[in-house]
Amino acid sequence: GAGVSQTPSNKVTEKGKYVELRCDPISGHTALYWYRQSLGQGPEFLIYFQGTGAADDSGLPNDRFFAVRPEGSVSTLKIQRTERGDSAVYLCASSPLAASTDTQYFGPGTRLTVL
Amino acid sequence: AQSVTQLGSHVSVSEGALVLLRCNYSSSVPPYLFWYVQYPNQGLQLLLKYTSAATLVKGINGFEAEFKKSETSFHLTKPSAHMSDAAEYFCAVSDLRANSKLTFGKGITLSVRP
């Protein structure tokens, strides 16, 4: 079956602009996660959804970052007033439930470059 | 807070040689541990995971890892490296208090020499 997909695969924007990154999880997966991977680092947790609600947003760096999952499937990560330090690969993952033992299935990521 | 340490950023082995990638974790409660692999231009793929059952865990592509509580380690091994194993490997930890989020190490790049 289809895996996790993310669009766009690459996004180049200018400092101060607004961007939206989209994630389509595996059909039927309840939990959806966003991570950010900077160059030379492992992925860092941003936020996760259980269904439509954000169950844990403790990893969002500041209030410029916001994510939604209105129908419990597709999710959008929104970044306002982008800064050069936001440049990274943004990864989305989904899992059947939200158990700590669940396997998280990752998408290929969106590479965001802020000029 | 939980954390993962992956010492060294790059490991190089000859084809057919033993692969050993080290991972040490810190967690105040029993951990769940994962190894993910990332091939160039692809997403992270689960190799194996430890979820408090058997301490020796076998994964895909001939990899295995052993959970050693006394050493707080979960090192990844493969008896004989193949060229196709060249990739970046990440160790990650979760636990019952972590709301299922994963904390990753910095990753290790494995190169395989012919």
XYZ file of C-alpha atoms in Angstrom:
229
model
C 0.000 0.000 0.000
C 0.909 3.649 -0.190
C 3.302 4.998 2.380
C 3.480 8.428 3.956
C 3.735 11.165 1.365
C 4.870 14.757 1.801
C 4.541 17.730 -0.485
C 6.378 19.625 -1.714
C 9.620 17.684 -1.701
C 11.559 20.936 -1.849
C 10.543 24.435 -0.884
C 12.660 27.541 -1.282
C 11.339 30.724 0.243
C 12.544 34.139 1.323
C 12.984 35.272 4.879
C 9.757 36.570 6.299
C 7.449 34.572 4.043
C 4.764 32.103 5.082
C 5.000 28.410 4.116
C 2.789 25.358 4.383
C 4.069 21.795 4.334
C 1.666 18.919 3.747
C 1.666 15.350 5.014
C -0.547 12.477 3.844
C -0.276 9.632 6.360
C -0.889 5.959 5.758
C -4.628 5.381 5.497
C -6.173 4.421 8.818
C -3.260 5.551 10.972
C -4.513 7.417 14.010
C -1.270 9.049 15.086
C 0.692 11.578 13.037
C 4.032 13.137 13.962
C 6.143 16.020 12.692
C 9.907 16.094 13.173
C 12.588 18.496 11.981
C 16.031 17.346 10.871
C 18.813 19.886 10.619
C 22.030 19.158 8.768
C 24.159 16.623 10.611
C 21.555 16.027 13.297
C 18.947 13.423 14.046
C 15.266 14.233 13.717
C 13.803 16.374 16.502
C 10.204 16.050 17.598
C 7.866 18.962 16.891
C 4.263 17.872 17.410
C 2.020 14.860 17.310
C -1.672 14.328 16.660
C -3.979 11.680 17.999
C -6.847 11.906 15.535
C -7.689 15.556 14.952
C -6.232 16.973 18.140
C -2.657 17.906 18.936
C -1.780 15.565 21.795
C 1.689 16.997 22.336
C 3.078 20.180 20.789
C 5.964 20.576 23.199
C 8.553 20.458 20.418
C 7.315 23.459 18.449
C 10.131 26.005 18.760
C 7.954 29.136 18.983
C 4.565 30.543 18.043
C 5.553 30.992 14.396
C 5.008 27.243 14.008
C 1.533 25.764 13.894
C 0.087 22.482 12.642
C -3.419 21.229 11.944
C -5.102 17.962 11.123
C -8.749 18.963 10.694
C -10.205 15.649 9.535
C -7.844 13.272 11.273
C -5.957 12.397 8.109
C -3.920 14.973 6.168
C -1.862 17.385 8.242
C -0.366 20.763 7.393
C 2.600 22.331 9.164
C 2.502 26.099 8.890
C 5.442 28.413 9.452
C 4.935 32.168 9.627
C 7.595 34.833 9.123
C 10.208 32.271 8.165
C 13.777 32.739 9.333
C 17.010 31.340 7.917
C 17.301 29.120 10.966
C 14.100 27.338 9.926
C 15.970 25.742 7.024
C 15.862 21.991 7.558
C 14.191 18.806 6.368
C 10.722 18.471 7.849
C 9.687 14.856 8.339
C 6.243 13.459 8.857
C 5.484 10.028 10.305
C 2.341 8.077 11.093
C 1.561 5.039 13.217
C -1.532 2.871 13.679
C -2.133 4.038 17.234
C -0.084 6.275 19.478
C 1.547 3.622 21.600
C 5.184 4.129 22.550
C 5.948 0.699 21.097
C 4.359 1.446 17.728
C 6.478 1.637 14.618
C 6.418 5.111 13.116
C 6.421 5.135 9.317
C 8.240 8.124 7.859
C 7.706 10.075 4.702
C 10.586 11.262 2.486
C 10.503 14.752 3.981
C 10.227 18.315 2.725
C 13.490 20.179 2.398
C 12.852 23.806 3.363
C 15.412 26.450 2.423
C 14.935 29.989 3.680
C 17.063 32.523 1.811
C 14.453 13.533 30.039
C 15.511 10.772 27.757
C 18.461 11.003 25.383
C 20.489 8.936 22.940
C 24.219 9.053 22.282
C 25.716 7.726 19.095
C 29.472 8.093 19.333
C 31.251 9.028 16.145
C 29.554 10.286 13.021
C 31.087 7.942 10.490
C 32.011 4.263 10.402
C 33.785 2.605 7.476
C 34.054 -1.160 7.021
C 35.112 -3.505 4.272
C 32.554 -5.589 2.476
C 32.116 -8.831 4.417
C 33.374 -7.359 7.685
C 31.445 -7.051 10.934
C 29.289 -3.965 11.336
C 29.016 -2.498 14.842
C 27.165 0.763 15.407
C 26.967 1.933 18.989
C 24.014 3.439 20.808
C 23.732 4.403 24.457
C 20.559 5.777 25.968
C 19.477 7.637 29.041
C 16.016 7.101 30.451
C 14.650 7.115 33.968
C 11.959 4.579 33.099
C 12.148 1.361 31.057
C 12.872 2.428 27.506
C 11.698 1.322 24.126
C 14.524 1.454 21.610
C 14.554 1.678 17.841
C 17.069 1.613 15.008
C 16.115 3.375 11.791
C 18.049 3.465 8.520
C 17.971 6.265 5.982
C 19.148 5.547 2.457
C 20.005 8.504 0.224
C 16.907 10.419 -0.884
C 14.599 8.091 1.028
C 12.612 8.280 4.247
C 13.586 6.680 7.527
C 12.882 2.958 7.606
C 12.626 0.845 10.745
C 15.347 -1.796 11.073
C 14.305 -3.222 14.430
C 12.892 -2.305 17.824
C 13.081 -3.389 21.438
C 9.819 -3.212 23.369
C 10.708 -5.107 26.577
C 10.314 -8.646 25.230
C 13.473 -10.523 24.163
C 16.677 -8.548 24.738
C 18.217 -9.779 21.480
C 16.209 -8.322 18.648
C 16.511 -9.409 15.043
C 15.612 -6.995 12.278
C 15.562 -6.726 8.538
C 18.535 -7.187 6.208
C 20.450 -9.366 8.686
C 20.786 -6.705 11.403
C 20.317 -7.380 15.090
C 20.703 -5.474 18.338
C 20.985 -6.437 21.977
C 19.438 -4.464 24.819
C 21.823 -4.346 27.795
C 20.259 -2.565 30.732
C 23.433 -2.661 32.832
C 25.334 -0.840 30.101
C 22.374 1.318 28.938
C 23.244 0.221 25.426
C 21.494 -0.990 22.308
C 24.279 -1.549 19.795
C 23.456 -2.571 16.224
C 25.409 -5.382 14.553
C 25.554 -7.307 11.312
C 28.010 -10.173 10.830
C 28.906 -9.396 7.230
C 28.568 -5.981 5.586
C 27.181 -5.613 2.104
C 27.648 -2.671 -0.218
C 23.910 -2.020 -0.025
C 24.211 -1.369 3.736
C 25.828 2.020 3.086
C 23.407 4.504 4.637
C 22.803 6.647 7.717
C 21.658 4.866 10.860
C 19.721 6.440 13.707
C 19.071 5.098 17.175
C 15.963 6.392 18.952
C 14.309 6.009 22.346
C 10.779 6.316 23.614
C 9.028 5.334 26.830
C 5.606 5.278 28.424
C 5.931 8.876 29.608
C 7.067 10.238 26.256
C 3.646 10.369 24.596
C 5.099 8.011 21.979
C 7.434 10.681 20.562
C 10.881 9.490 19.582
C 14.146 11.049 20.717
C 16.850 10.394 18.129
C 20.616 10.305 18.252
C 22.657 12.315 15.766
C 23.085 9.357 13.449
C 26.048 7.417 12.079
C 26.975 7.225 8.421
C 28.095 3.744 7.412
C 30.398 3.388 4.413
C 31.220 -0.027 2.944
C 34.488 -0.438 1.020
C 34.709 -2.991 -1.770
